[in-house]
Short mmCIF file of C-alpha atoms (C1' of nucleotides) in Angstrom, two decimals:
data_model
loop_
_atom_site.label_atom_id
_atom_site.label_comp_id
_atom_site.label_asym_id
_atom_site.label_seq_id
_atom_site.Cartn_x
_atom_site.Cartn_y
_atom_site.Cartn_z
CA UNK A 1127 -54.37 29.40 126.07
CA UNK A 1128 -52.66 29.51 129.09
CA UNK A 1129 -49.02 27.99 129.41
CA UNK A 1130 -49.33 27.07 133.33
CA UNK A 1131 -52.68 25.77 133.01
CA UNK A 1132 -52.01 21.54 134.49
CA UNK A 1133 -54.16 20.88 131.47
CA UNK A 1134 -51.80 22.37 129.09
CA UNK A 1135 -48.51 21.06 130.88
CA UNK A 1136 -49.73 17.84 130.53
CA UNK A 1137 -50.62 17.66 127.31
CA UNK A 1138 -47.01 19.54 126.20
CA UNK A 1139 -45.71 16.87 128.01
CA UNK A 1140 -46.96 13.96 126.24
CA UNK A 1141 -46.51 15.72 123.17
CA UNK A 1142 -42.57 16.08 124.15
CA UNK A 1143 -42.43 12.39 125.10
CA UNK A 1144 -44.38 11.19 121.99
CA UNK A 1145 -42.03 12.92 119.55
CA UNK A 1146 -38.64 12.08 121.77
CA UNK A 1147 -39.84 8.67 121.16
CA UNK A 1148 -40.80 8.08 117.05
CA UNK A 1149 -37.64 10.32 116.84
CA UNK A 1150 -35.37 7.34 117.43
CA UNK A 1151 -37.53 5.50 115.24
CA UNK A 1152 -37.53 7.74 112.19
CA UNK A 1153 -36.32 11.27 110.90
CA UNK A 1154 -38.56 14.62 112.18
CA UNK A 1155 -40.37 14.86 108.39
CA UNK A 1156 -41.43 11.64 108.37
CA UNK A 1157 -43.29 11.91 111.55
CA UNK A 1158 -47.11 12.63 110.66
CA UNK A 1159 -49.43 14.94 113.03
CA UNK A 1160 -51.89 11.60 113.54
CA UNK A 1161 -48.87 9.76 114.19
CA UNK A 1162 -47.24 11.69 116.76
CA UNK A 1163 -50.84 12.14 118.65
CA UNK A 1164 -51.59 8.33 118.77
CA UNK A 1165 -48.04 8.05 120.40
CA UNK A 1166 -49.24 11.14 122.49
CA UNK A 1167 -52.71 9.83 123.63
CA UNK A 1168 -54.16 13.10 122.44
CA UNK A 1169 -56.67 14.12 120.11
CA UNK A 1170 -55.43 16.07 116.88
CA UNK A 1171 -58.13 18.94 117.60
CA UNK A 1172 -55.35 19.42 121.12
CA UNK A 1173 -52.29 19.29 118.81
CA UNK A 1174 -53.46 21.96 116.15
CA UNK A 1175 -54.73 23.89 119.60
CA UNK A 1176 -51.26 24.35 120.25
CA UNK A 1177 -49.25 24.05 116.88
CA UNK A 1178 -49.15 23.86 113.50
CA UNK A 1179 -46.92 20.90 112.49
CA UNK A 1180 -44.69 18.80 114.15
CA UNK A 1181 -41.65 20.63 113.58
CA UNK A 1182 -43.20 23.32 115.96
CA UNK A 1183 -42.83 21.20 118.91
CA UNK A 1184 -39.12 20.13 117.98
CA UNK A 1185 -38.85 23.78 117.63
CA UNK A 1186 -39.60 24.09 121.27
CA UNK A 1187 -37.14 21.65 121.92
CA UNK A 1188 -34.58 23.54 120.52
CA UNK A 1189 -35.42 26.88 121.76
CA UNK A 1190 -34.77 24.91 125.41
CA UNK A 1191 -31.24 24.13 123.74
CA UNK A 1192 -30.81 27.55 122.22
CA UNK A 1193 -31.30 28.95 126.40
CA UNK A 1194 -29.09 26.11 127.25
CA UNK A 1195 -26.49 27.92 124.55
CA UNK A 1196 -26.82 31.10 126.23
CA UNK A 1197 -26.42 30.02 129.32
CA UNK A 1198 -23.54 27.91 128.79
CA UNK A 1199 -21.96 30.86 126.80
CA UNK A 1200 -22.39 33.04 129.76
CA UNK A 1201 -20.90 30.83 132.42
CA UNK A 1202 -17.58 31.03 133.68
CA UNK A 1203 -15.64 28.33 132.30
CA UNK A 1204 -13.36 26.12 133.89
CA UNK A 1205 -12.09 24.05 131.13
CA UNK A 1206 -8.11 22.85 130.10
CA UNK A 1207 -6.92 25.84 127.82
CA UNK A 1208 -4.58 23.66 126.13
CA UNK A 1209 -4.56 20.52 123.97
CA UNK A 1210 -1.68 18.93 122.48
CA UNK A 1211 0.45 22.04 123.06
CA UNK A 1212 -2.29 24.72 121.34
CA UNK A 1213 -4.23 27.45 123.62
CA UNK A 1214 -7.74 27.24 123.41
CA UNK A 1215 -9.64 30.25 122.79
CA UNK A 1216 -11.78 30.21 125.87
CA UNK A 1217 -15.04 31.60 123.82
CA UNK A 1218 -15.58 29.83 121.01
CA UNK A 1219 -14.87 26.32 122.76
CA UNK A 1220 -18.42 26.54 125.04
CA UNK A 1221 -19.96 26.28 121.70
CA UNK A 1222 -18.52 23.33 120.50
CA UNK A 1223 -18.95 21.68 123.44
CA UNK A 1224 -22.57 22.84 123.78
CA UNK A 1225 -23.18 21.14 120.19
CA UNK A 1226 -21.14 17.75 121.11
CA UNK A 1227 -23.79 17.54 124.33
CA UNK A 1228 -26.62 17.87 121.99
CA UNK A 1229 -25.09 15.72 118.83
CA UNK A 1230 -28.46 14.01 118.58
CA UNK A 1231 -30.75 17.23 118.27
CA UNK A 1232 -28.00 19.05 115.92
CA UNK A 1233 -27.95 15.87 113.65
CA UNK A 1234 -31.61 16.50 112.99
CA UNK A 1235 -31.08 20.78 112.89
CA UNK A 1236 -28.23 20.60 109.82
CA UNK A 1237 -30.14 17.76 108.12
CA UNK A 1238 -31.04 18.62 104.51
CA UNK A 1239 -34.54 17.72 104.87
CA UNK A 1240 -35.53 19.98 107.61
CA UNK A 1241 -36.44 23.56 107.54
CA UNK A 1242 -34.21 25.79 107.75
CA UNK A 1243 -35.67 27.83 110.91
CA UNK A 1244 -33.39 25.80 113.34
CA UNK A 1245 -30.49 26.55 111.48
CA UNK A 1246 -31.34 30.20 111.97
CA UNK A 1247 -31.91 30.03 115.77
CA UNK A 1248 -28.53 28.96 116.13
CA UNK A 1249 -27.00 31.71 113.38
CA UNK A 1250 -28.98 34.39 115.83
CA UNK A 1251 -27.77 33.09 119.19
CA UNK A 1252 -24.09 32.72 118.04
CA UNK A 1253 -24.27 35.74 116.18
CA UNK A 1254 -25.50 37.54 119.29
CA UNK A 1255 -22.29 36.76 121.66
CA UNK A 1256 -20.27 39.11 119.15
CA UNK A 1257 -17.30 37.26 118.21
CA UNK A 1258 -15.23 38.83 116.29
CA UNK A 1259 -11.62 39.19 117.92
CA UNK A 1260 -10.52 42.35 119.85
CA UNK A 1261 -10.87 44.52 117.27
CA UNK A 1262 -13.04 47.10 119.66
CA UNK A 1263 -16.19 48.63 118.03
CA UNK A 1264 -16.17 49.56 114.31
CA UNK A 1265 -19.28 51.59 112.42
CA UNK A 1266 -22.48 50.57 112.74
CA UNK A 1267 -23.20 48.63 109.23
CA UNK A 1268 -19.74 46.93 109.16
CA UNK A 1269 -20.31 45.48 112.71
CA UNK A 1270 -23.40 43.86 111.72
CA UNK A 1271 -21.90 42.50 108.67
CA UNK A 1272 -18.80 41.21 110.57
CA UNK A 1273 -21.39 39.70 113.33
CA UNK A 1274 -23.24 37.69 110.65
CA UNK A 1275 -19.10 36.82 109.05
CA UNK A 1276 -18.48 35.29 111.72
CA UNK A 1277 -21.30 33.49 113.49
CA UNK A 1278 -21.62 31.92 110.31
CA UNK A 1279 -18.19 31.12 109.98
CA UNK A 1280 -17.76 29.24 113.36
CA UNK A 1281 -21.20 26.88 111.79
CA UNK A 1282 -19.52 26.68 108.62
CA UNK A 1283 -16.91 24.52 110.96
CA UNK A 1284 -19.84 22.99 113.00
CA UNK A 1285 -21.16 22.40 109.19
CA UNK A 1286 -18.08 20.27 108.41
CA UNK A 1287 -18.02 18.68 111.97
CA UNK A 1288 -21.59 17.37 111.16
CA UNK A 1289 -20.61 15.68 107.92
CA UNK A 1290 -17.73 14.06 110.01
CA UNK A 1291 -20.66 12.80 111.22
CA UNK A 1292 -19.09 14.77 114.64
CA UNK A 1293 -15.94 12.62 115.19
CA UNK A 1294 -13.37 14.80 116.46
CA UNK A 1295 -13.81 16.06 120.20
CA UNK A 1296 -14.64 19.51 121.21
CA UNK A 1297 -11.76 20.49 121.82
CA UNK A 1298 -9.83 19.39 118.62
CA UNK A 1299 -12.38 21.69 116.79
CA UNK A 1300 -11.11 24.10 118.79
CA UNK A 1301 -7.58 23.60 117.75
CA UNK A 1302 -9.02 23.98 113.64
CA UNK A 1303 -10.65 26.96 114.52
CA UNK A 1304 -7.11 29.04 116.16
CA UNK A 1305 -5.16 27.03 113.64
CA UNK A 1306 -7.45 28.88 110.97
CA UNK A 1307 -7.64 32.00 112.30
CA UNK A 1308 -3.91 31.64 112.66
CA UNK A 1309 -3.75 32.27 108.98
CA UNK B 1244 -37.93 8.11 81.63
CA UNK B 1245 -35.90 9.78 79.09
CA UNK B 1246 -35.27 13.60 79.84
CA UNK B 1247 -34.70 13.79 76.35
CA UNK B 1248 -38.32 12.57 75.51
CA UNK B 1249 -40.61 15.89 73.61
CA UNK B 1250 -43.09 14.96 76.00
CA UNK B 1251 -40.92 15.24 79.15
CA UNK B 1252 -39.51 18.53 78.04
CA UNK B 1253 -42.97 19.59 77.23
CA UNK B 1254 -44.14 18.47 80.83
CA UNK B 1255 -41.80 20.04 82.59
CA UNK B 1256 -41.64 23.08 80.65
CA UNK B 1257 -45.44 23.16 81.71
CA UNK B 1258 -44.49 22.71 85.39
CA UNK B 1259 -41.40 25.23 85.24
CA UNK B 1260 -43.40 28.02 83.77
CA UNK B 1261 -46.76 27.45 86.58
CA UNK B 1262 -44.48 27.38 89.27
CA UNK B 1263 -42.75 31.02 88.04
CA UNK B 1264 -46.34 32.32 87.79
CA UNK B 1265 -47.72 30.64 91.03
CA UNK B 1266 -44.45 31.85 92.91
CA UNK B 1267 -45.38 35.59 91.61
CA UNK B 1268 -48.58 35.50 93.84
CA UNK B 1269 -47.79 33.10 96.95
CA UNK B 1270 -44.88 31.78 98.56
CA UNK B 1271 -43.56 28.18 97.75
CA UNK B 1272 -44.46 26.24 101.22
CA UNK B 1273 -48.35 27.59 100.22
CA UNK B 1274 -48.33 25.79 96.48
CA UNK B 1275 -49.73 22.47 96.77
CA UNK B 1276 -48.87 19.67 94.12
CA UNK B 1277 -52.37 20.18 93.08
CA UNK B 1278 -52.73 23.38 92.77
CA UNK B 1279 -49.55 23.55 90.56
CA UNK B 1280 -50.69 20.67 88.43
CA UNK B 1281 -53.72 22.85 87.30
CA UNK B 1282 -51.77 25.71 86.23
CA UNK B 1283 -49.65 24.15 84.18
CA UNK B 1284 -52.32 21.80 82.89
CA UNK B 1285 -51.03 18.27 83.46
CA UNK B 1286 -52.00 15.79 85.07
CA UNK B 1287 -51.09 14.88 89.20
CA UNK B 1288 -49.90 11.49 88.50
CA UNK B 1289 -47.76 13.12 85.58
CA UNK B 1290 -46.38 14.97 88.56
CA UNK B 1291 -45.83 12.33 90.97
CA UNK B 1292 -43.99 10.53 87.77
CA UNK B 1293 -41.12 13.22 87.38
CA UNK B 1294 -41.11 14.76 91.14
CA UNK B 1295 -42.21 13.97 95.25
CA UNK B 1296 -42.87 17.46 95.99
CA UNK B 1297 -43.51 21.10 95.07
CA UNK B 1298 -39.64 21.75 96.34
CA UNK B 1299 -38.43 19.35 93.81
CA UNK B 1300 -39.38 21.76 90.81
CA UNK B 1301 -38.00 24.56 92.69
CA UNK B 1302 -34.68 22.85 93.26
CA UNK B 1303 -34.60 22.15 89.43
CA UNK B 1304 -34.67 25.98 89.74
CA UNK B 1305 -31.77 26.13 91.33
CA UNK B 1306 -29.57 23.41 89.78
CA UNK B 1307 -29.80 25.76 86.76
CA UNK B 1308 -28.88 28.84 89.30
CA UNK B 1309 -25.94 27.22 90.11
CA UNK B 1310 -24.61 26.42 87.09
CA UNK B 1311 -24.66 29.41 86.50
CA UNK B 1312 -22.69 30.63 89.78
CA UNK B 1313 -20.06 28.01 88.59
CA UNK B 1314 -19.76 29.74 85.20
CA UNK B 1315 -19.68 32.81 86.21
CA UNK B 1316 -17.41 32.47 88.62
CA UNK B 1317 -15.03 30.72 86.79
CA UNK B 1318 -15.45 33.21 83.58
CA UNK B 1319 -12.76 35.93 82.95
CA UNK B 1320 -13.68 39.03 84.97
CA UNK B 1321 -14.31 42.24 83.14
CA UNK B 1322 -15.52 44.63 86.39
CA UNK B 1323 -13.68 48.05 87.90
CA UNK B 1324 -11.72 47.22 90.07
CA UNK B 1325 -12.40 49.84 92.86
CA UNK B 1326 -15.18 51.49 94.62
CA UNK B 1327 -14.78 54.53 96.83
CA UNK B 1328 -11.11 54.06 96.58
CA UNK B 1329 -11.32 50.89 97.53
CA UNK B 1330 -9.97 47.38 95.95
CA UNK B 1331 -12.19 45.02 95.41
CA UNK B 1332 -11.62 41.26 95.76
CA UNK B 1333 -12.01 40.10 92.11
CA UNK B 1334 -12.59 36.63 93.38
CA UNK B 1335 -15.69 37.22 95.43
CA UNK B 1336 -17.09 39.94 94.33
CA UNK B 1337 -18.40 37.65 91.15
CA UNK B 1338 -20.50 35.82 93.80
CA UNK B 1339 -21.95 39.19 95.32
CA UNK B 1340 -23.31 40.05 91.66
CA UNK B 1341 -24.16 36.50 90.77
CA UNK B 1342 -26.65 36.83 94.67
CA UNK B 1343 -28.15 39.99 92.82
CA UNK B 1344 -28.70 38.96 89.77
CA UNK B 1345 -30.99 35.99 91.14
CA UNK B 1346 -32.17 38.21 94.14
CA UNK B 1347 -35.41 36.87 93.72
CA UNK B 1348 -34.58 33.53 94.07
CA UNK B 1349 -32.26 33.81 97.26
CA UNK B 1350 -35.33 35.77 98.82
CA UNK B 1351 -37.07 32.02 98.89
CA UNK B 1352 -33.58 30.46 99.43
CA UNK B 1353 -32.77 32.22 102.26
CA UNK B 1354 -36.52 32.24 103.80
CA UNK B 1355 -37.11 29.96 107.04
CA UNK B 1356 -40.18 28.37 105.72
CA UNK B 1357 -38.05 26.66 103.39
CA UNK B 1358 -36.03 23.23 103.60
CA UNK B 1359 -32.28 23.61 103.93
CA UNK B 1360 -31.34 21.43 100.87
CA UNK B 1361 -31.14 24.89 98.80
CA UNK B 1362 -28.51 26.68 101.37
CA UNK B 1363 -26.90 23.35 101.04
CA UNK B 1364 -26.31 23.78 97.19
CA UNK B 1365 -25.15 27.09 97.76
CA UNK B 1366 -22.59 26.33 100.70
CA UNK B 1367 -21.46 23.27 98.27
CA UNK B 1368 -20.71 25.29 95.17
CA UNK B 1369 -19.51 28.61 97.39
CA UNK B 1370 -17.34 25.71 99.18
CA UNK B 1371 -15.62 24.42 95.82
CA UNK B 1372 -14.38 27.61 95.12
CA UNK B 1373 -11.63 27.43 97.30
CA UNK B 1374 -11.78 30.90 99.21
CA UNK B 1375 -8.75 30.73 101.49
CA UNK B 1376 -6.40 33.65 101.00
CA UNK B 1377 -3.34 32.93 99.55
CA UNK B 1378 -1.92 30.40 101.76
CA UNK B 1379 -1.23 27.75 99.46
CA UNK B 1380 -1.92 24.13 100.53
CA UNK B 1381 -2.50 22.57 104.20
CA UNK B 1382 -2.76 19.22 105.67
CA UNK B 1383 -5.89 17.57 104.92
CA UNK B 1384 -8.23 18.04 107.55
CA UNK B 1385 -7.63 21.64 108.28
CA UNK B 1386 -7.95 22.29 104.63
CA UNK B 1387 -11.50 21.12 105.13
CA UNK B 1388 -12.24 22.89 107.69
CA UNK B 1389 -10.74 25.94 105.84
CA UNK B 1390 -12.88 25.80 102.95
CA UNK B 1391 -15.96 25.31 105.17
CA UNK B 1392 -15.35 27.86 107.44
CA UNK B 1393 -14.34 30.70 104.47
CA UNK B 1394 -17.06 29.79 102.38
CA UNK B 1395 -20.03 29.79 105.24
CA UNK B 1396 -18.39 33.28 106.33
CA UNK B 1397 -19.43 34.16 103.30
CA UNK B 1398 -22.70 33.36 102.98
CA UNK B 1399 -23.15 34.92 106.39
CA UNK B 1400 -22.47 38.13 104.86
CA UNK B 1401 -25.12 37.10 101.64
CA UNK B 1402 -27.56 36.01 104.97
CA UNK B 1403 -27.09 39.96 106.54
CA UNK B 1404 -27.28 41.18 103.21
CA UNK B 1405 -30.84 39.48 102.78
CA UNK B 1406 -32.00 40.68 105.45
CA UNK B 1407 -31.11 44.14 104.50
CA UNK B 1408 -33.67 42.85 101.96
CA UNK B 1409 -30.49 43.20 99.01
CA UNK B 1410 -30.35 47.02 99.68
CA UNK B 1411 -26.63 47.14 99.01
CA UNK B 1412 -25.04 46.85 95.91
CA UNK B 1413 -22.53 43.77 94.88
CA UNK B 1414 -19.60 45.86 95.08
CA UNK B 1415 -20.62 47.44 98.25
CA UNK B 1416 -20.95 43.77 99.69
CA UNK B 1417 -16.93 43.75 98.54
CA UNK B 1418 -16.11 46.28 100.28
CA UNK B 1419 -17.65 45.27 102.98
CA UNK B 1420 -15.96 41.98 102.96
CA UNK B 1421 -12.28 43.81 101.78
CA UNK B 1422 -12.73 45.51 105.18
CA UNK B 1423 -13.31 42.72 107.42
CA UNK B 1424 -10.76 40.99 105.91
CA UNK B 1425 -8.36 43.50 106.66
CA UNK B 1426 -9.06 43.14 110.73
"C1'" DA C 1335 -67.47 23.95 147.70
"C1'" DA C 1336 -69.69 26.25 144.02
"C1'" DA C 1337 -69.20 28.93 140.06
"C1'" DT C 1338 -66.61 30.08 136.24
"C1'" DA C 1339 -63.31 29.56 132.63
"C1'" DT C 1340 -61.26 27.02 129.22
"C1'" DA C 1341 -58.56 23.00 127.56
"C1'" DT C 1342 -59.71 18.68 125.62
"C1'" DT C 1343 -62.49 15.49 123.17
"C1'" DG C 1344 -65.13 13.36 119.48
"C1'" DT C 1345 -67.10 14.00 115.34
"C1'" DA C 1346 -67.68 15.61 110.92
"C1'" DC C 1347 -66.15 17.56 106.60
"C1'" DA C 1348 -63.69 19.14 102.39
"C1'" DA C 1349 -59.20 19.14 100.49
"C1'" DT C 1350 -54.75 17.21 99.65
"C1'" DT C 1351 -51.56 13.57 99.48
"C1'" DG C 1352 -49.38 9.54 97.75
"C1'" DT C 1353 -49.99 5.37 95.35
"C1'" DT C 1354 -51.74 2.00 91.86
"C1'" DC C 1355 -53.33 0.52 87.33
"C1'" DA C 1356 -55.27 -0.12 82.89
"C1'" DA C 1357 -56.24 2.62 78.81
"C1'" DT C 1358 -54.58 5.95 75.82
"C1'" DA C 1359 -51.71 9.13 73.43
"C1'" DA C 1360 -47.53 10.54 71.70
"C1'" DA C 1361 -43.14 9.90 71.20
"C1'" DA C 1362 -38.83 7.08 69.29
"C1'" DT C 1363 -37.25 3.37 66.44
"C1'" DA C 1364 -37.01 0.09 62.68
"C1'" DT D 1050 -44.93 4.02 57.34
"C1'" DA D 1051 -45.55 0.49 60.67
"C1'" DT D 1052 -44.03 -1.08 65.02
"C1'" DT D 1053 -42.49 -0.54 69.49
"C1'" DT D 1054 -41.79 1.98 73.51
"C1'" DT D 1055 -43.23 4.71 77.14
"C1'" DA D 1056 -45.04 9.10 79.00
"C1'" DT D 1057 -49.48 10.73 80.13
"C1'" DT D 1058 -54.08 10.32 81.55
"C1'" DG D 1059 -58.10 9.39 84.42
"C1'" DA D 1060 -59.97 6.93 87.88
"C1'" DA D 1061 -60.03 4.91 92.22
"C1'" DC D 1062 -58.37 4.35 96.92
"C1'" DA D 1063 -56.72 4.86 101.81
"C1'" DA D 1064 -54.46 8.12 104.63
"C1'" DT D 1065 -53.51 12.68 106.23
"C1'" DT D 1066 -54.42 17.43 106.74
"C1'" DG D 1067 -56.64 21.48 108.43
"C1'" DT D 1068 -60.70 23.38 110.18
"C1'" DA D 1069 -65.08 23.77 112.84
"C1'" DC D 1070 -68.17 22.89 116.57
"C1'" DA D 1071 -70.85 21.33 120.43
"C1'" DA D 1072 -70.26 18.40 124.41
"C1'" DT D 1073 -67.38 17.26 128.05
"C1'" DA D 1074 -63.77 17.25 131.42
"C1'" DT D 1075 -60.64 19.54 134.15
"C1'" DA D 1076 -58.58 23.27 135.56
"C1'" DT D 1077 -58.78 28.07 138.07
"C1'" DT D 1078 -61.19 31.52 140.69
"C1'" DT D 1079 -64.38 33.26 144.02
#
DNA sequence: AAATATATTGTACAATTGTTCAATAAAATA
DNA sequence: TATTTTATTGAACAATTGTACAATATATTT
């Protein structure tokens, strides 16, 4: 199988289309293989050529977001550092504006139904931009366990944004995060 | 239906105890409704009367798991105190043994294959707790955030620990904690 | 342009799912 | 104990899944 064969673009695309589609129709689990091929105009054999279930291709939707994450994470930022009289930590902010961009596709990713592989792609790419404060390097085992503190920390407030069904702006999650880490 | 029914209990004391066996031998995405109605010698539509899905028997699992976590949590602590000289949060801590005790549960709780409802139940009982500190009460909003944000930290430490595969001990888990705390 | 490689198709098949329903068995209730 | 209630069974059904394969179509390579 080879990923820059015009057969195989083709057919990915469809496949992409097809599911962006019956996804504003209905949630990702209730979306059956046949289904998602009729909408597709491709035969089943092609889809289980190339996956397993449908979640694998919204997986590959995400791992584009996940790259978009990094990316975004990585860029210099020129954003306002304030809001209503608070400083914005400069790091942590790209996130939350990352997830407001994709509300849609992180609606689906903390979802109770789903699986929970999504919610680990994003625990591994926040975990890997090494958040935790200033505090230098510490000793090898305590640094991973402060890595996985507080990536999971930061989507314990993306968690809570979610059920708020992602009201507030980026930036006023922000402001909760400093005021917490305030404490 | 009437949970209270001899034949209910009898049913799903059937279903509990196949599951426990069929879980010994394959994981629980790979145990079809089927399959799981033959161990435990009942019949599918029996099934399809009580539950929807394999996951549903599992999560009766947990309901009981977490009860438990409650009560223990809440009962008075009898534990030393320190570990290589250090203090140990007597708050937490309770949670680190209560993970170990049912180490063989979180192994399918905290797998990807599985849907996210169970790390839901978790974060929702971990979340009631009430983790913050000390600092006494805070307006509304933030105090939501609070609790979500100490209470997925948290479990981001239970998520490293499982993928040490539960190596450490509960109170080394403390210290661990104690010490990023302290930063 | 011809030869080669391989992705896609169509078909078939057994197994599982999810639902329905009347008959039956086993409870609870009077 | 007799009556009533209802959980369980077994059977049937359409739909979906997951796999296999030869035939075909459409790429890539020479």
């Amino acid at each position: 199988m080879n990923k820059h064969d015009l057969r195989v673009l083709k057919t990915k695309q469809n496949i992409h289309s097809a599911l962006t589609n019956l996804l504003k129709k209905k949630p990702l689990t209730h979306i059956k293989v046949t289904e998602l091929c009729k909408e597709a105009n491709i035969n089943r054999g092609t889809f289980y050529f190339h996956y397993q279930e449908v979640g694998d291709v919204f997986k590959e939707f995400f791992e584009e977001i996940m790259l978009d994450l990094k990316k975004s994470y990585n860029e210099p930022y020129y954003h306002t550092d304030f809001l209503n009289g608070k400083t914005l930590d400069p790091k942590t902010v790209r996130i939350f504006h990352h997830i407001k961009k994709y509300e849609d596709f992180y609606k689906i990713v903390f979802s109770q139904e789903v699986s929970s592989e999504y919610y680990y792609m994003l625990f591994d790419e926040i975990r890997s931009f090494g958040l935790e404060n200033e505090h230098a390097v510490h000793q090898g085992k305590l640094n991973n366990y402060l890595h996985s503190y507080s990536a999971n920390a930061i989507i314990g407030l993306i968690i809570e944004w979610y059920r708020h069904d992602f009201q507030e702006s980026a930036d006023e999650m922000n402001v909760h995060l400093v005021n917490i880490l305030k404490l």
